[in-house]
Structures are given as structure tokens and as C-alpha cells.
PDB file of C-alpha atoms and ligand atoms in Angstrom:
ATOM      1  CA  MET A 227      -0.309 -15.475   1.851  1.00 50.00           C
ATOM      2  CA  ILE A 228       0.784 -18.662   0.136  1.00 50.00           C
ATOM      3  CA  GLU A 229       4.416 -19.141  -0.917  1.00 58.00           C
ATOM      4  CA  ASN A 230       3.620 -19.095  -4.648  1.00 88.00           C
ATOM      5  CA  ALA A 231       2.409 -15.500  -4.249  1.00 91.00           C
ATOM      6  CA  LYS A 232       5.872 -14.511  -3.074  1.00 95.00           C
ATOM      7  CA  THR A 233       7.424 -16.293  -6.053  1.00 96.00           C
ATOM      8  CA  HIS A 234       4.900 -14.668  -8.374  1.00 96.00           C
ATOM      9  CA  TRP A 235       5.625 -11.135  -7.194  1.00 97.00           C
ATOM     10  CA  ASP A 236       9.343 -11.602  -7.193  1.00 97.00           C
ATOM     11  CA  THR A 237       9.215 -12.950 -10.753  1.00 97.00           C
ATOM     12  CA  VAL A 238       7.161  -9.919 -11.822  1.00 97.00           C
ATOM     13  CA  TYR A 239       9.805  -7.565 -10.464  1.00 98.00           C
ATOM     14  CA  ARG A 240      12.726  -9.601 -11.804  1.00 97.00           C
ATOM     15  CA  THR A 241      11.303  -9.718 -15.329  1.00 98.00           C
ATOM     16  CA  LYS A 242       9.489  -6.405 -15.844  1.00 97.00           C
ATOM     17  CA  ALA A 243      10.698  -2.841 -15.900  1.00 96.00           C
ATOM     18  CA  PRO A 244       9.228  -0.643 -13.125  1.00 96.00           C
ATOM     19  CA  ASP A 245       7.056   1.233 -15.653  1.00 96.00           C
ATOM     20  CA  ALA A 246       5.837  -1.921 -17.425  1.00 97.00           C
ATOM     21  CA  VAL A 247       3.322  -3.031 -14.786  1.00 97.00           C
ATOM     22  CA  SER A 248      -0.353  -2.027 -14.885  1.00 97.00           C
ATOM     23  CA  TRP A 249      -0.269  -0.233 -11.500  1.00 98.00           C
ATOM     24  CA  TYR A 250       2.674   2.000 -12.466  1.00 98.00           C
ATOM     25  CA  ARG A 251       2.401   5.735 -12.069  1.00 97.00           C
ATOM     26  CA  PRO A 252       5.419   8.033 -12.123  1.00 98.00           C
ATOM     27  CA  HIS A 253       4.189   9.589  -8.850  1.00 98.00           C
ATOM     28  CA  LEU A 254       1.354   8.556  -6.531  1.00 98.00           C
ATOM     29  CA  GLU A 255      -0.140  12.052  -6.342  1.00 98.00           C
ATOM     30  CA  THR A 256      -3.371  11.131  -4.552  1.00 98.00           C
ATOM     31  CA  SER A 257      -1.448   9.191  -1.906  1.00 98.00           C
ATOM     32  CA  ILE A 258       1.077  11.991  -1.401  1.00 98.00           C
ATOM     33  CA  ASP A 259      -1.676  14.616  -1.064  1.00 98.00           C
ATOM     34  CA  LEU A 260      -3.525  12.546   1.530  1.00 98.00           C
ATOM     35  CA  ILE A 261      -0.371  11.788   3.518  1.00 98.00           C
ATOM     36  CA  GLN A 262       0.678  15.439   3.580  1.00 98.00           C
ATOM     37  CA  ARG A 263      -2.815  16.445   4.662  1.00 98.00           C
ATOM     38  CA  VAL A 264      -3.134  14.000   7.568  1.00 98.00           C
ATOM     39  CA  ALA A 265       0.540  14.099   8.610  1.00 98.00           C
ATOM     40  CA  PRO A 266       1.966  17.517   7.737  1.00 98.00           C
ATOM     41  CA  ASP A 267       4.761  17.168  10.298  1.00 98.00           C
ATOM     42  CA  SER A 268       7.845  15.568   8.724  1.00 97.00           C
ATOM     43  CA  SER A 269       8.500  13.620  11.943  1.00 98.00           C
ATOM     44  CA  ALA A 270       5.424  11.465  11.196  1.00 98.00           C
ATOM     45  CA  SER A 271       5.988   7.738  11.070  1.00 98.00           C
ATOM     46  CA  ILE A 272       4.698   6.322   7.781  1.00 98.00           C
ATOM     47  CA  ILE A 273       4.533   2.729   6.548  1.00 99.00           C
ATOM     48  CA  ASP A 274       3.881   1.833   2.909  1.00 99.00           C
ATOM     49  CA  ILE A 275       2.478  -1.693   2.676  1.00 99.00           C
ATOM     50  CA  GLY A 276       3.285  -3.527  -0.545  1.00 98.00           C
ATOM     51  CA  GLY A 277       5.227  -0.510  -1.718  1.00 98.00           C
ATOM     52  CA  GLY A 278       6.816  -2.511  -4.540  1.00 98.00           C
ATOM     53  CA  GLU A 279       8.953  -0.297  -6.748  1.00 98.00           C
ATOM     54  CA  SER A 280       6.684   2.725  -6.439  1.00 98.00           C
ATOM     55  CA  THR A 281       8.233   6.180  -6.072  1.00 98.00           C
ATOM     56  CA  LEU A 282       6.129   7.086  -3.036  1.00 98.00           C
ATOM     57  CA  VAL A 283       9.119   6.566  -0.755  1.00 98.00           C
ATOM     58  CA  ASP A 284      11.315   8.818  -2.939  1.00 98.00           C
ATOM     59  CA  ASP A 285       8.684  11.549  -2.862  1.00 98.00           C
ATOM     60  CA  LEU A 286       8.169  11.314   0.909  1.00 98.00           C
ATOM     61  CA  LEU A 287      11.915  11.592   1.491  1.00 98.00           C
ATOM     62  CA  ALA A 288      12.079  14.563  -0.899  1.00 98.00           C
ATOM     63  CA  LYS A 289       9.363  16.254   1.165  1.00 98.00           C
ATOM     64  CA  GLY A 290      11.464  15.821   4.295  1.00 97.00           C
ATOM     65  CA  TYR A 291       9.876  12.783   5.953  1.00 98.00           C
ATOM     66  CA  ARG A 292      12.556  10.829   7.797  1.00 96.00           C
ATOM     67  CA  ASP A 293      10.618   7.991   9.429  1.00 98.00           C
ATOM     68  CA  VAL A 294       9.411   5.956   6.477  1.00 98.00           C
ATOM     69  CA  SER A 295       9.029   2.165   6.317  1.00 98.00           C
ATOM     70  CA  VAL A 296       8.427   0.123   3.186  1.00 98.00           C
ATOM     71  CA  LEU A 297       7.184  -3.453   3.430  1.00 98.00           C
ATOM     72  CA  ASP A 298       6.846  -5.803   0.480  1.00 98.00           C
ATOM     73  CA  ILE A 299       6.674  -9.540  -0.062  1.00 98.00           C
ATOM     74  CA  SER A 300       9.184  -9.259  -2.950  1.00 98.00           C
ATOM     75  CA  PRO A 301      12.868  -8.940  -2.024  1.00 98.00           C
ATOM     76  CA  THR A 302      13.620  -7.802  -5.586  1.00 98.00           C
ATOM     77  CA  ALA A 303      11.213  -4.860  -5.377  1.00 98.00           C
ATOM     78  CA  ILE A 304      12.698  -3.762  -2.058  1.00 98.00           C
ATOM     79  CA  GLU A 305      16.217  -3.985  -3.445  1.00 98.00           C
ATOM     80  CA  VAL A 306      15.352  -1.995  -6.590  1.00 97.00           C
ATOM     81  CA  ALA A 307      13.748   0.777  -4.520  1.00 98.00           C
ATOM     82  CA  ARG A 308      16.615   0.837  -2.017  1.00 98.00           C
ATOM     83  CA  LYS A 309      19.243   1.148  -4.774  1.00 98.00           C
ATOM     84  CA  ARG A 310      17.278   3.788  -6.659  1.00 97.00           C
ATOM     85  CA  ILE A 311      17.135   6.022  -3.596  1.00 97.00           C
ATOM     86  CA  GLY A 312      20.845   5.840  -2.875  1.00 96.00           C
ATOM     87  CA  ASP A 313      22.121   7.586   0.259  1.00 96.00           C
ATOM     88  CA  LEU A 314      18.690   8.580   1.537  1.00 95.00           C
ATOM     89  CA  ALA A 315      17.785   4.887   1.804  1.00 95.00           C
ATOM     90  CA  ARG A 316      19.344   4.922   5.266  1.00 94.00           C
ATOM     91  CA  HIS A 317      16.301   6.855   6.496  1.00 94.00           C
ATOM     92  CA  VAL A 318      14.001   4.023   5.427  1.00 98.00           C
ATOM     93  CA  THR A 319      13.163   0.837   7.298  1.00 98.00           C
ATOM     94  CA  TRP A 320      12.939  -1.878   4.644  1.00 98.00           C
ATOM     95  CA  MET A 321      10.956  -5.017   5.376  1.00 98.00           C
ATOM     96  CA  VAL A 322      10.588  -8.084   3.210  1.00 98.00           C
ATOM     97  CA  ALA A 323       7.467  -9.653   4.664  1.00 98.00           C
ATOM     98  CA  ASP A 324       3.926 -10.798   4.024  1.00 98.00           C
ATOM     99  CA  ALA A 325       1.557  -8.091   5.266  1.00 98.00           C
ATOM    100  CA  THR A 326      -0.733 -10.769   6.755  1.00 98.00           C
ATOM    101  CA  GLN A 327       2.087 -12.322   8.803  1.00 98.00           C
ATOM    102  CA  ALA A 328       4.549  -9.514   9.505  1.00 98.00           C
ATOM    103  CA  ALA A 329       5.671  -8.886  13.079  1.00 98.00           C
ATOM    104  CA  LEU A 330       5.150  -5.127  13.330  1.00 98.00           C
ATOM    105  CA  PRO A 331       5.989  -2.856  16.258  1.00 98.00           C
ATOM    106  CA  SER A 332       3.199  -1.890  18.588  1.00 98.00           C
ATOM    107  CA  GLN A 333       1.469   1.549  18.195  1.00 98.00           C
ATOM    108  CA  ARG A 334       4.319   2.819  16.049  1.00 98.00           C
ATOM    109  CA  TYR A 335       2.832   4.423  12.912  1.00 99.00           C
ATOM    110  CA  ASP A 336       0.965   7.663  12.239  1.00 98.00           C
ATOM    111  CA  VAL A 337       0.120   6.706   8.665  1.00 99.00           C
ATOM    112  CA  TRP A 338      -0.555   3.317   7.090  1.00 99.00           C
ATOM    113  CA  HIS A 339      -0.594   3.435   3.285  1.00 99.00           C
ATOM    114  CA  ASP A 340      -1.638   0.582   1.005  1.00 99.00           C
ATOM    115  CA  ARG A 341      -2.141   1.112  -2.719  1.00 98.00           C
ATOM    116  CA  VAL A 342      -3.687  -1.951  -4.354  1.00 98.00           C
ATOM    117  CA  VAL A 343      -2.417  -4.693  -2.016  1.00 98.00           C
ATOM    118  CA  PHE A 344      -5.337  -5.451   0.352  1.00 98.00           C
ATOM    119  CA  HIS A 345      -7.597  -6.334  -2.575  1.00 98.00           C
ATOM    120  CA  PHE A 346      -5.488  -9.459  -3.209  1.00 98.00           C
ATOM    121  CA  LEU A 347      -6.613 -10.893   0.129  1.00 98.00           C
ATOM    122  CA  THR A 348      -9.482 -13.083  -0.998  1.00 97.00           C
ATOM    123  CA  THR A 349     -10.064 -15.032   2.240  1.00 97.00           C
ATOM    124  CA  GLN A 350     -11.572 -13.655   5.431  1.00 98.00           C
ATOM    125  CA  GLU A 351      -8.695 -15.212   7.357  1.00 98.00           C
ATOM    126  CA  GLU A 352      -6.101 -13.163   5.420  1.00 98.00           C
ATOM    127  CA  ARG A 353      -8.113  -9.962   5.760  1.00 98.00           C
ATOM    128  CA  THR A 354      -8.575 -10.457   9.496  1.00 98.00           C
ATOM    129  CA  ALA A 355      -4.838 -11.075   9.941  1.00 98.00           C
ATOM    130  CA  TYR A 356      -4.077  -7.916   7.934  1.00 98.00           C
ATOM    131  CA  VAL A 357      -6.489  -5.729   9.931  1.00 98.00           C
ATOM    132  CA  GLN A 358      -5.057  -7.082  13.200  1.00 98.00           C
ATOM    133  CA  ARG A 359      -1.660  -5.805  12.078  1.00 98.00           C
ATOM    134  CA  VAL A 360      -3.070  -2.391  11.251  1.00 98.00           C
ATOM    135  CA  ALA A 361      -4.858  -2.160  14.601  1.00 98.00           C
ATOM    136  CA  GLY A 362      -1.802  -3.278  16.574  1.00 98.00           C
ATOM    137  CA  SER A 363       0.827  -1.119  14.891  1.00 98.00           C
ATOM    138  CA  MET A 364      -1.048   2.171  14.463  1.00 98.00           C
ATOM    139  CA  LYS A 365      -1.110   5.007  16.956  1.00 98.00           C
ATOM    140  CA  LEU A 366      -4.497   6.170  18.187  1.00 98.00           C
ATOM    141  CA  GLY A 367      -5.490   9.140  16.050  1.00 98.00           C
ATOM    142  CA  GLY A 368      -3.334   7.874  13.175  1.00 98.00           C
ATOM    143  CA  HIS A 369      -4.635   7.524   9.632  1.00 98.00           C
ATOM    144  CA  VAL A 370      -5.058   4.586   7.277  1.00 98.00           C
ATOM    145  CA  ILE A 371      -4.998   5.269   3.547  1.00 99.00           C
ATOM    146  CA  MET A 372      -6.210   2.357   1.460  1.00 98.00           C
ATOM    147  CA  ALA A 373      -6.553   2.103  -2.320  1.00 98.00           C
ATOM    148  CA  THR A 374      -8.196  -0.934  -3.905  1.00 98.00           C
ATOM    149  CA  PHE A 375      -9.968  -1.564  -7.172  1.00 98.00           C
ATOM    150  CA  GLY A 376     -13.392   0.082  -7.027  1.00 98.00           C
ATOM    151  CA  PRO A 377     -16.787  -1.504  -7.801  1.00 98.00           C
ATOM    152  CA  GLU A 378     -16.189  -1.001 -11.529  1.00 98.00           C
ATOM    153  CA  GLY A 379     -12.528  -1.967 -11.442  1.00 98.00           C
ATOM    154  CA  PRO A 380     -11.100  -5.141 -12.979  1.00 98.00           C
ATOM    155  CA  THR A 381     -11.725  -8.509 -11.323  1.00 98.00           C
ATOM    156  CA  LYS A 382      -8.081  -9.545 -11.652  1.00 96.00           C
ATOM    157  CA  CYS A 383      -4.738  -7.870 -11.104  1.00 96.00           C
ATOM    158  CA  SER A 384      -1.376  -9.342 -12.099  1.00 95.00           C
ATOM    159  CA  GLY A 385      -3.174 -12.632 -12.832  1.00 93.00           C
ATOM    160  CA  PHE A 386      -4.723 -12.931  -9.352  1.00 95.00           C
ATOM    161  CA  ASP A 387      -8.394 -12.629  -8.454  1.00 96.00           C
ATOM    162  CA  VAL A 388      -9.089  -9.491  -6.434  1.00 98.00           C
ATOM    163  CA  VAL A 389     -11.924  -8.277  -4.222  1.00 98.00           C
ATOM    164  CA  ARG A 390     -13.428  -5.006  -5.447  1.00 98.00           C
ATOM    165  CA  TYR A 391     -14.697  -2.568  -2.826  1.00 98.00           C
ATOM    166  CA  ASP A 392     -16.843   0.449  -2.330  1.00 98.00           C
ATOM    167  CA  ALA A 393     -16.181   2.685   0.680  1.00 98.00           C
ATOM    168  CA  GLN A 394     -18.740   0.908   2.863  1.00 98.00           C
ATOM    169  CA  SER A 395     -17.544  -2.633   2.141  1.00 98.00           C
ATOM    170  CA  LEU A 396     -13.894  -1.647   2.592  1.00 98.00           C
ATOM    171  CA  HIS A 397     -14.644   0.130   5.862  1.00 98.00           C
ATOM    172  CA  ALA A 398     -16.635  -2.901   7.035  1.00 98.00           C
ATOM    173  CA  GLU A 399     -13.447  -5.003   6.823  1.00 98.00           C
ATOM    174  CA  PHE A 400     -11.798  -2.654   9.320  1.00 98.00           C
ATOM    175  CA  GLY A 401     -14.609  -2.184  11.813  1.00 95.00           C
ATOM    176  CA  ARG A 402     -15.625   0.320  14.404  1.00 92.00           C
ATOM    177  CA  HIS A 403     -12.120   1.197  15.638  1.00 95.00           C
ATOM    178  CA  PHE A 404     -11.596   2.925  12.312  1.00 98.00           C
ATOM    179  CA  GLN A 405     -13.625   5.977  11.368  1.00 98.00           C
ATOM    180  CA  LEU A 406     -14.217   6.458   7.668  1.00 98.00           C
ATOM    181  CA  MET A 407     -13.269  10.093   7.013  1.00 98.00           C
ATOM    182  CA  GLU A 408     -13.489  10.262   3.232  1.00 98.00           C
ATOM    183  CA  SER A 409     -13.402   8.248   0.057  1.00 98.00           C
ATOM    184  CA  ALA A 410     -13.123   8.859  -3.658  1.00 98.00           C
ATOM    185  CA  THR A 411     -12.767   6.888  -6.833  1.00 98.00           C
ATOM    186  CA  GLU A 412      -9.993   7.589  -9.287  1.00 97.00           C
ATOM    187  CA  LEU A 413      -9.453   6.443 -12.844  1.00 98.00           C
ATOM    188  CA  HIS A 414      -5.945   5.050 -13.019  1.00 98.00           C
ATOM    189  CA  GLN A 415      -4.349   5.223 -16.466  1.00 98.00           C
ATOM    190  CA  THR A 416      -2.238   2.133 -16.992  1.00 97.00           C
ATOM    191  CA  PRO A 417       0.961   2.329 -19.064  1.00 97.00           C
ATOM    192  CA  PHE A 418      -0.912   0.268 -21.682  1.00 97.00           C
ATOM    193  CA  GLY A 419      -3.469   3.002 -22.442  1.00 96.00           C
ATOM    194  CA  THR A 420      -6.339   1.434 -20.484  1.00 97.00           C
ATOM    195  CA  THR A 421      -8.078   2.723 -17.367  1.00 98.00           C
ATOM    196  CA  GLN A 422      -8.880   1.046 -14.058  1.00 98.00           C
ATOM    197  CA  GLN A 423     -11.215   2.322 -11.360  1.00 98.00           C
ATOM    198  CA  PHE A 424      -9.457   2.679  -7.999  1.00 98.00           C
ATOM    199  CA  LEU A 425     -11.143   3.443  -4.685  1.00 98.00           C
ATOM    200  CA  TYR A 426      -9.266   5.502  -2.105  1.00 98.00           C
ATOM    201  CA  CYS A 427     -10.445   5.474   1.527  1.00 98.00           C
ATOM    202  CA  LEU A 428      -9.102   7.487   4.423  1.00 98.00           C
ATOM    203  CA  CYS A 429      -9.824   6.221   7.935  1.00 98.00           C
ATOM    204  CA  ARG A 430      -8.850   7.534  11.336  1.00 98.00           C
ATOM    205  CA  VAL A 431      -7.840   5.118  14.072  1.00 98.00           C
ATOM    206  CA  GLU A 432     -10.175   5.584  17.051  1.00 95.00           C
TER     207      GLU A 432
HETATM  208  C1  SAM B  60      -0.254  -4.055  -7.507  1.00 97.22           C
HETATM  209  S1  SAM B  60       1.312  -3.917  -6.736  1.00 97.22           S
HETATM  210  C2  SAM B  60       1.259  -2.270  -6.058  1.00 97.22           C
HETATM  211  C3  SAM B  60       2.626  -1.722  -5.729  1.00 97.22           C
HETATM  212  C4  SAM B  60       2.618  -0.309  -5.114  1.00 97.22           C
HETATM  213  N1  SAM B  60       1.817  -0.232  -3.924  1.00 97.22           N
HETATM  214  C5  SAM B  60       2.159   0.711  -6.102  1.00 97.22           C
HETATM  215  O1  SAM B  60       1.106   1.325  -5.921  1.00 97.22           O
HETATM  216  O2  SAM B  60       2.871   0.923  -7.110  1.00 97.22           O
HETATM  217  C6  SAM B  60       1.081  -4.946  -5.319  1.00 97.22           C
HETATM  218  C7  SAM B  60       2.309  -5.004  -4.430  1.00 97.22           C
HETATM  219  O3  SAM B  60       2.020  -5.706  -3.243  1.00 97.22           O
HETATM  220  C8  SAM B  60       3.032  -6.650  -2.961  1.00 97.22           C
HETATM  221  N2  SAM B  60       2.341  -7.718  -2.226  1.00 97.22           N
HETATM  222  C9  SAM B  60       1.408  -8.577  -2.696  1.00 97.22           C
HETATM  223  N3  SAM B  60       0.955  -9.349  -1.707  1.00 97.22           N
HETATM  224  C10 SAM B  60       1.591  -8.947  -0.577  1.00 97.22           C
HETATM  225  C11 SAM B  60       1.546  -9.353   0.778  1.00 97.22           C
HETATM  226  N4  SAM B  60       0.734 -10.333   1.176  1.00 97.22           N
HETATM  227  N5  SAM B  60       2.346  -8.744   1.662  1.00 97.22           N
HETATM  228  C12 SAM B  60       3.197  -7.752   1.260  1.00 97.22           C
HETATM  229  N6  SAM B  60       3.277  -7.324  -0.005  1.00 97.22           N
HETATM  230  C13 SAM B  60       2.481  -7.909  -0.910  1.00 97.22           C
HETATM  231  C14 SAM B  60       3.582  -7.050  -4.313  1.00 97.22           C
HETATM  232  O4  SAM B  60       4.906  -7.536  -4.258  1.00 97.22           O
HETATM  233  C15 SAM B  60       3.493  -5.713  -5.066  1.00 97.22           C
HETATM  234  O5  SAM B  60       4.642  -4.941  -4.872  1.00 97.22           O
END
């Protein structure tokens, strides 16, 4: 992703409170439910892509998971999350990186989680680079949980154009090594009193 995206995201997190961004939710319940369902064992290795300042990492640690990684392009977001968690932050691998360029370990993760990050990748080149990273760093039999804006979601997010997906078009970006297990739309309530349609997809790595 281009350098001004990194500047953009870091400025967002330097200038806005965690609960003053449209994607804020106190807890990512749908994500937590899916993660617990596909990886009930607390030894599971989980990576949250574009985790930002979300509380998913706090909730996973509270549920006993001890192999959690959070990757984000914004150093400010990573620092805010790390400080908020305090002592338990030592159980987390923090990565400041672009998800389309990150050097990730091979066949390392049981769960890949991305809530509203992939939809910012508007070129095929970026999406291919992203999917290569998923394919290379996931264990066989692992699960990929993706949330994007759905077909009736907004066309922009945080000022950027986004690609909206239905389950078939999102799965098509990943290809035959990923089996689409389930999908659902969700109406996200923004802190500003509006709603946005999200699409959640769960895929298994074949
Ligand atoms: C809409 S926010 C969602 C944050 C979080 N996943 C949540 O649900 O609260 C998008 C996040 O993706 C990060 N991001 C955007 N582009 C990225 C990229 N190419 N690589 C890594 N992180 C990225 C941003 O810094 C931001 O934290």
C-alpha cells in the first residue's frame, strides 16, 4: 500500500479517540464467537490483521489465548493497544507492517482475522499480494475470518474507496485452496448512530 495510506492511518489514530471512528465497537462479538468456534483450544495461533485499536486482542487474552499476533500499518494504533493491555502485552507479537508486504512466518497461524481491512485493497496486485501472505502463513486446516463491507455497505471508509463484497466475490479473491464454510451479513452500528452492512466470511485452508 502506498506511503500516504500509512500516514493517513497514523493521523487517524493520533487525532481521534478509539471510540470516535466509524468501525468502533466495544467488543467484536461476531469475531470472538467465530474464533472460539474454530479454535477452541487456547494454544491456537491467531493473527489479527489491521487490528488497529480494537479490543479483540484484549478479549482473546482474557479468554486464555496466549499466541496472539496483531499487525497494523499504524505504529500509533499498535502502541495504544499495547499500553492498554499492560502486562499481558508480553503474550502478543506486535507488528507494524503493511499486510500486502509483510514478511510473515511460514505455516504459522491457525486463525487469520481481518475486520474491514481487505476491502481497502482496490487493485488486483494488492489483493494478490495479500492472499499470498494468507496462503503462505496459514496452517493447513486453519481458518480465515474476513469481514468487509457487504453489497449494501458504504462505498468509502475513512475517506478511502473500498471494494464491497458478497460471499462469492470475496471467496473468489482467495481461490480454491480456501473452502468457504459460512457467511453472514451484519448491520454494524457506528458510534454516530448510522448503520453499515458488513459481510463476514469464514473459510478453511485446504
Ligand atoms: C477500518 S480499521 C479496522 C480496525 C480493526 N480491525 C477493527 O475492526 O476495529 C482498518 C485498520 O486497518 C489498518 N490498515 C489499513 N491498511 C492496512 C494495510 N495495508 N496493512 C495493515 N494494516 C492496514 C488501519 O491502520 C486500521 O487500523
